[in-house]
């Protein structure tokens, strides 16, 4: 049995199977609903039921309070229809969003490399072509680990049968530990995707500033490779932050791109370089490198930030102080299960993103 759910104000109509959540059905049919955690704790996907009956599912009482339940509010990531529904959602879809439907894939591991002492590059061959926008992510099902784990796609969309992920080892992280210590070439994992609203706004011709830290390089790598492959002529800047040279992975790739493309500029920054590394580049945090390079004047650009929350917050502060505002800043914060499921994925400095 399935139910018909009408999503207002867009008027989109989706079919939801019995036992399926509204969010899962929407994403798999190319209908975007806002969400973040995906398991009922952050309230990003909260919407209003206008008509029909619904099972609230495992929604956290902190994300969906008793008063809100009485008012007919639900969390789309948990709610399952019990009849045909009409819901109202706070939808603000960017015109550059392609809206590729989420699909299921089987990925066979073809390569595992050590990118840094803490990050592995894992490449899969998919059983079918995956359409995605550079910057989006996938969910992996990992043996013995409850739920799924999200990882950004590092390859460009034209490599539609390949999937490259950069996986940082998280202390006491069941998922990343298994991927680092147990995964072998030839193994298969279930993959679903694409997910996310992190992508280049190609209709905006302003220069693009990418600020990345740690394994947060994966999304910018995909986005930059895609832009250069398409012959994008805007000025593109990549600020990559790391602790030391050993952690500054894929440096050779971006140095080569800097030489090959006059409109691409690579600026690495190390905040704790070792004395024996003879580092002659920028010393300090990655947002400080951006401030120095642009002399604290960022207006006239789009900024794309990807990395751990402290880096994201520092970069947002720097950009806004340098006269770049919310509409031109896009971000993907790298949260892990260890960061706490109830933490919001948006910066406190922002109203919307």
PDB file of N, CA and C in Angstrom, residues 240-285:
ATOM      1  N   UNK A 240      43.640  25.571   1.398  1.00  0.00           N
ATOM      2  CA  UNK A 240      43.616  24.266   2.072  1.00  0.00           C
ATOM      3  C   UNK A 240      44.399  24.352   3.375  1.00  0.00           C
ATOM      4  N   UNK A 241      43.753  24.021   4.492  1.00  0.00           N
ATOM      5  CA  UNK A 241      44.409  24.077   5.790  1.00  0.00           C
ATOM      6  C   UNK A 241      44.732  22.701   6.333  1.00  0.00           C
ATOM      7  N   UNK A 242      45.871  22.596   6.982  1.00  0.00           N
ATOM      8  CA  UNK A 242      46.291  21.345   7.629  1.00  0.00           C
ATOM      9  C   UNK A 242      47.246  21.695   8.765  1.00  0.00           C
ATOM     10  N   UNK A 243      47.523  20.687   9.597  1.00  0.00           N
ATOM     11  CA  UNK A 243      48.432  20.923  10.712  1.00  0.00           C
ATOM     12  C   UNK A 243      49.885  20.970  10.229  1.00  0.00           C
ATOM     13  N   UNK A 244      50.261  19.999   9.397  1.00  0.00           N
ATOM     14  CA  UNK A 244      51.639  19.918   8.915  1.00  0.00           C
ATOM     15  C   UNK A 244      51.659  19.351   7.500  1.00  0.00           C
ATOM     16  N   UNK A 245      52.847  19.208   6.931  1.00  0.00           N
ATOM     17  CA  UNK A 245      52.970  18.766   5.546  1.00  0.00           C
ATOM     18  C   UNK A 245      52.382  17.372   5.348  1.00  0.00           C
ATOM     19  N   UNK A 246      52.584  16.484   6.311  1.00  0.00           N
ATOM     20  CA  UNK A 246      52.073  15.122   6.178  1.00  0.00           C
ATOM     21  C   UNK A 246      50.556  15.098   6.045  1.00  0.00           C
ATOM     22  N   UNK A 247      49.867  16.061   6.695  1.00  0.00           N
ATOM     23  CA  UNK A 247      48.407  16.113   6.633  1.00  0.00           C
ATOM     24  C   UNK A 247      47.893  16.899   5.428  1.00  0.00           C
ATOM     25  N   UNK A 248      48.785  17.564   4.697  1.00  0.00           N
ATOM     26  CA  UNK A 248      48.389  18.379   3.546  1.00  0.00           C
ATOM     27  C   UNK A 248      48.307  17.482   2.304  1.00  0.00           C
ATOM     28  N   UNK A 249      47.253  16.690   2.247  1.00  0.00           N
ATOM     29  CA  UNK A 249      47.185  15.677   1.190  1.00  0.00           C
ATOM     30  C   UNK A 249      46.687  16.262  -0.138  1.00  0.00           C
ATOM     31  N   UNK A 250      47.027  15.570  -1.213  1.00  0.00           N
ATOM     32  CA  UNK A 250      46.696  15.952  -2.598  1.00  0.00           C
ATOM     33  C   UNK A 250      47.280  17.308  -2.986  1.00  0.00           C
ATOM     34  N   UNK A 251      48.319  17.690  -2.294  1.00  0.00           N
ATOM     35  CA  UNK A 251      48.984  18.970  -2.590  1.00  0.00           C
ATOM     36  C   UNK A 251      49.501  19.000  -4.029  1.00  0.00           C
ATOM     37  N   UNK A 252      50.093  17.888  -4.472  1.00  0.00           N
ATOM     38  CA  UNK A 252      50.665  17.838  -5.820  1.00  0.00           C
ATOM     39  C   UNK A 252      49.598  18.027  -6.890  1.00  0.00           C
ATOM     40  N   UNK A 253      48.408  17.465  -6.660  1.00  0.00           N
ATOM     41  CA  UNK A 253      47.304  17.615  -7.612  1.00  0.00           C
ATOM     42  C   UNK A 253      46.967  19.082  -7.814  1.00  0.00           C
ATOM     43  N   UNK A 254      46.816  19.809  -6.717  1.00  0.00           N
ATOM     44  CA  UNK A 254      46.375  21.203  -6.825  1.00  0.00           C
ATOM     45  C   UNK A 254      47.502  22.126  -7.266  1.00  0.00           C
ATOM     46  N   UNK A 255      48.736  21.788  -6.947  1.00  0.00           N
ATOM     47  CA  UNK A 255      49.857  22.569  -7.481  1.00  0.00           C
ATOM     48  C   UNK A 255      49.922  22.424  -8.994  1.00  0.00           C
ATOM     49  N   UNK A 256      49.657  21.219  -9.487  1.00  0.00           N
ATOM     50  CA  UNK A 256      49.668  21.000 -10.939  1.00  0.00           C
ATOM     51  C   UNK A 256      48.517  21.757 -11.607  1.00  0.00           C
ATOM     52  N   UNK A 257      47.339  21.745 -10.988  1.00  0.00           N
ATOM     53  CA  UNK A 257      46.203  22.480 -11.547  1.00  0.00           C
ATOM     54  C   UNK A 257      46.473  23.983 -11.559  1.00  0.00           C
ATOM     55  N   UNK A 258      47.173  24.463 -10.538  1.00  0.00           N
ATOM     56  CA  UNK A 258      47.543  25.877 -10.468  1.00  0.00           C
ATOM     57  C   UNK A 258      48.430  26.248 -11.654  1.00  0.00           C
ATOM     58  N   UNK A 259      49.309  25.333 -12.039  1.00  0.00           N
ATOM     59  CA  UNK A 259      50.198  25.588 -13.175  1.00  0.00           C
ATOM     60  C   UNK A 259      49.470  25.490 -14.512  1.00  0.00           C
ATOM     61  N   UNK A 260      48.465  24.615 -14.572  1.00  0.00           N
ATOM     62  CA  UNK A 260      47.781  24.343 -15.844  1.00  0.00           C
ATOM     63  C   UNK A 260      46.670  25.345 -16.163  1.00  0.00           C
ATOM     64  N   UNK A 261      46.097  25.963 -15.136  1.00  0.00           N
ATOM     65  CA  UNK A 261      44.941  26.828 -15.339  1.00  0.00           C
ATOM     66  C   UNK A 261      45.224  28.218 -14.763  1.00  0.00           C
ATOM     67  N   UNK A 262      45.199  29.224 -15.623  1.00  0.00           N
ATOM     68  CA  UNK A 262      45.533  30.580 -15.189  1.00  0.00           C
ATOM     69  C   UNK A 262      44.516  31.135 -14.200  1.00  0.00           C
ATOM     70  N   UNK A 263      43.305  30.613 -14.201  1.00  0.00           N
ATOM     71  CA  UNK A 263      42.253  31.144 -13.318  1.00  0.00           C
ATOM     72  C   UNK A 263      42.116  30.358 -12.023  1.00  0.00           C
ATOM     73  N   UNK A 264      42.991  29.354 -11.801  1.00  0.00           N
ATOM     74  CA  UNK A 264      42.945  28.592 -10.550  1.00  0.00           C
ATOM     75  C   UNK A 264      44.166  28.922  -9.690  1.00  0.00           C
ATOM     76  N   UNK A 265      43.896  29.202  -8.406  1.00  0.00           N
ATOM     77  CA  UNK A 265      44.952  29.625  -7.492  1.00  0.00           C
ATOM     78  C   UNK A 265      44.897  28.762  -6.228  1.00  0.00           C
ATOM     79  N   UNK A 266      46.014  28.130  -5.911  1.00  0.00           N
ATOM     80  CA  UNK A 266      46.095  27.210  -4.770  1.00  0.00           C
ATOM     81  C   UNK A 266      46.939  27.829  -3.671  1.00  0.00           C
ATOM     82  N   UNK A 267      46.349  27.973  -2.466  1.00  0.00           N
ATOM     83  CA  UNK A 267      47.045  28.577  -1.330  1.00  0.00           C
ATOM     84  C   UNK A 267      46.921  27.650  -0.126  1.00  0.00           C
ATOM     85  N   UNK A 268      47.944  26.825   0.140  1.00  0.00           N
ATOM     86  CA  UNK A 268      47.915  25.959   1.325  1.00  0.00           C
ATOM     87  C   UNK A 268      48.390  26.702   2.564  1.00  0.00           C
ATOM     88  N   UNK A 269      47.930  26.254   3.736  1.00  0.00           N
ATOM     89  CA  UNK A 269      48.315  26.879   5.005  1.00  0.00           C
ATOM     90  C   UNK A 269      48.522  25.798   6.053  1.00  0.00           C
ATOM     91  N   UNK A 270      49.608  25.908   6.799  1.00  0.00           N
ATOM     92  CA  UNK A 270      49.897  24.968   7.883  1.00  0.00           C
ATOM     93  C   UNK A 270      49.936  25.731   9.200  1.00  0.00           C
ATOM     94  N   UNK A 271      49.219  25.231  10.203  1.00  0.00           N
ATOM     95  CA  UNK A 271      49.212  25.937  11.480  1.00  0.00           C
ATOM     96  C   UNK A 271      50.248  25.406  12.469  1.00  0.00           C
ATOM     97  N   UNK A 272      50.787  24.179  12.223  1.00  0.00           N
ATOM     98  CA  UNK A 272      51.855  23.645  13.085  1.00  0.00           C
ATOM     99  C   UNK A 272      52.902  22.913  12.252  1.00  0.00           C
ATOM    100  N   UNK A 273      53.570  23.591  11.313  1.00  0.00           N
ATOM    101  CA  UNK A 273      54.569  22.898  10.490  1.00  0.00           C
ATOM    102  C   UNK A 273      55.756  22.444  11.334  1.00  0.00           C
ATOM    103  N   UNK A 274      56.295  21.274  10.971  1.00  0.00           N
ATOM    104  CA  UNK A 274      57.457  20.750  11.678  1.00  0.00           C
ATOM    105  C   UNK A 274      58.723  21.452  11.184  1.00  0.00           C
ATOM    106  N   UNK A 275      59.704  21.585  12.070  1.00  0.00           N
ATOM    107  CA  UNK A 275      60.937  22.289  11.709  1.00  0.00           C
ATOM    108  C   UNK A 275      61.665  21.608  10.557  1.00  0.00           C
ATOM    109  N   UNK A 276      61.638  20.264  10.528  1.00  0.00           N
ATOM    110  CA  UNK A 276      62.370  19.547   9.488  1.00  0.00           C
ATOM    111  C   UNK A 276      61.628  19.523   8.152  1.00  0.00           C
ATOM    112  N   UNK A 277      60.440  20.128   8.090  1.00  0.00           N
ATOM    113  CA  UNK A 277      59.684  20.145   6.838  1.00  0.00           C
ATOM    114  C   UNK A 277      60.081  21.309   5.936  1.00  0.00           C
ATOM    115  N   UNK A 278      60.812  22.271   6.474  1.00  0.00           N
ATOM    116  CA  UNK A 278      61.268  23.427   5.703  1.00  0.00           C
ATOM    117  C   UNK A 278      60.115  24.101   4.954  1.00  0.00           C
ATOM    118  N   UNK A 279      59.005  24.279   5.643  1.00  0.00           N
ATOM    119  CA  UNK A 279      57.813  24.867   5.038  1.00  0.00           C
ATOM    120  C   UNK A 279      58.028  26.346   4.772  1.00  0.00           C
ATOM    121  N   UNK A 280      57.818  26.763   3.524  1.00  0.00           N
ATOM    122  CA  UNK A 280      57.998  28.170   3.152  1.00  0.00           C
ATOM    123  C   UNK A 280      56.671  28.843   2.802  1.00  0.00           C
ATOM    124  N   UNK A 281      55.574  28.074   2.872  1.00  0.00           N
ATOM    125  CA  UNK A 281      54.267  28.643   2.583  1.00  0.00           C
ATOM    126  C   UNK A 281      53.690  29.362   3.782  1.00  0.00           C
ATOM    127  N   UNK A 282      52.390  29.618   3.747  1.00  0.00           N
ATOM    128  CA  UNK A 282      51.737  30.363   4.822  1.00  0.00           C
ATOM    129  C   UNK A 282      51.733  29.554   6.112  1.00  0.00           C
ATOM    130  N   UNK A 283      52.072  30.212   7.216  1.00  0.00           N
ATOM    131  CA  UNK A 283      52.035  29.585   8.534  1.00  0.00           C
ATOM    132  C   UNK A 283      50.918  30.228   9.345  1.00  0.00           C
ATOM    133  N   UNK A 284      49.937  29.413   9.718  1.00  0.00           N
ATOM    134  CA  UNK A 284      48.779  29.909  10.447  1.00  0.00           C
ATOM    135  C   UNK A 284      47.550  29.124  10.033  1.00  0.00           C
ATOM    136  N   UNK A 285      46.406  29.561  10.527  1.00  0.00           N
ATOM    137  CA  UNK A 285      45.168  28.864  10.193  1.00  0.00           C
ATOM    138  C   UNK A 285      44.684  29.280   8.803  1.00  0.00           C
TER     139      UNK A 285
END
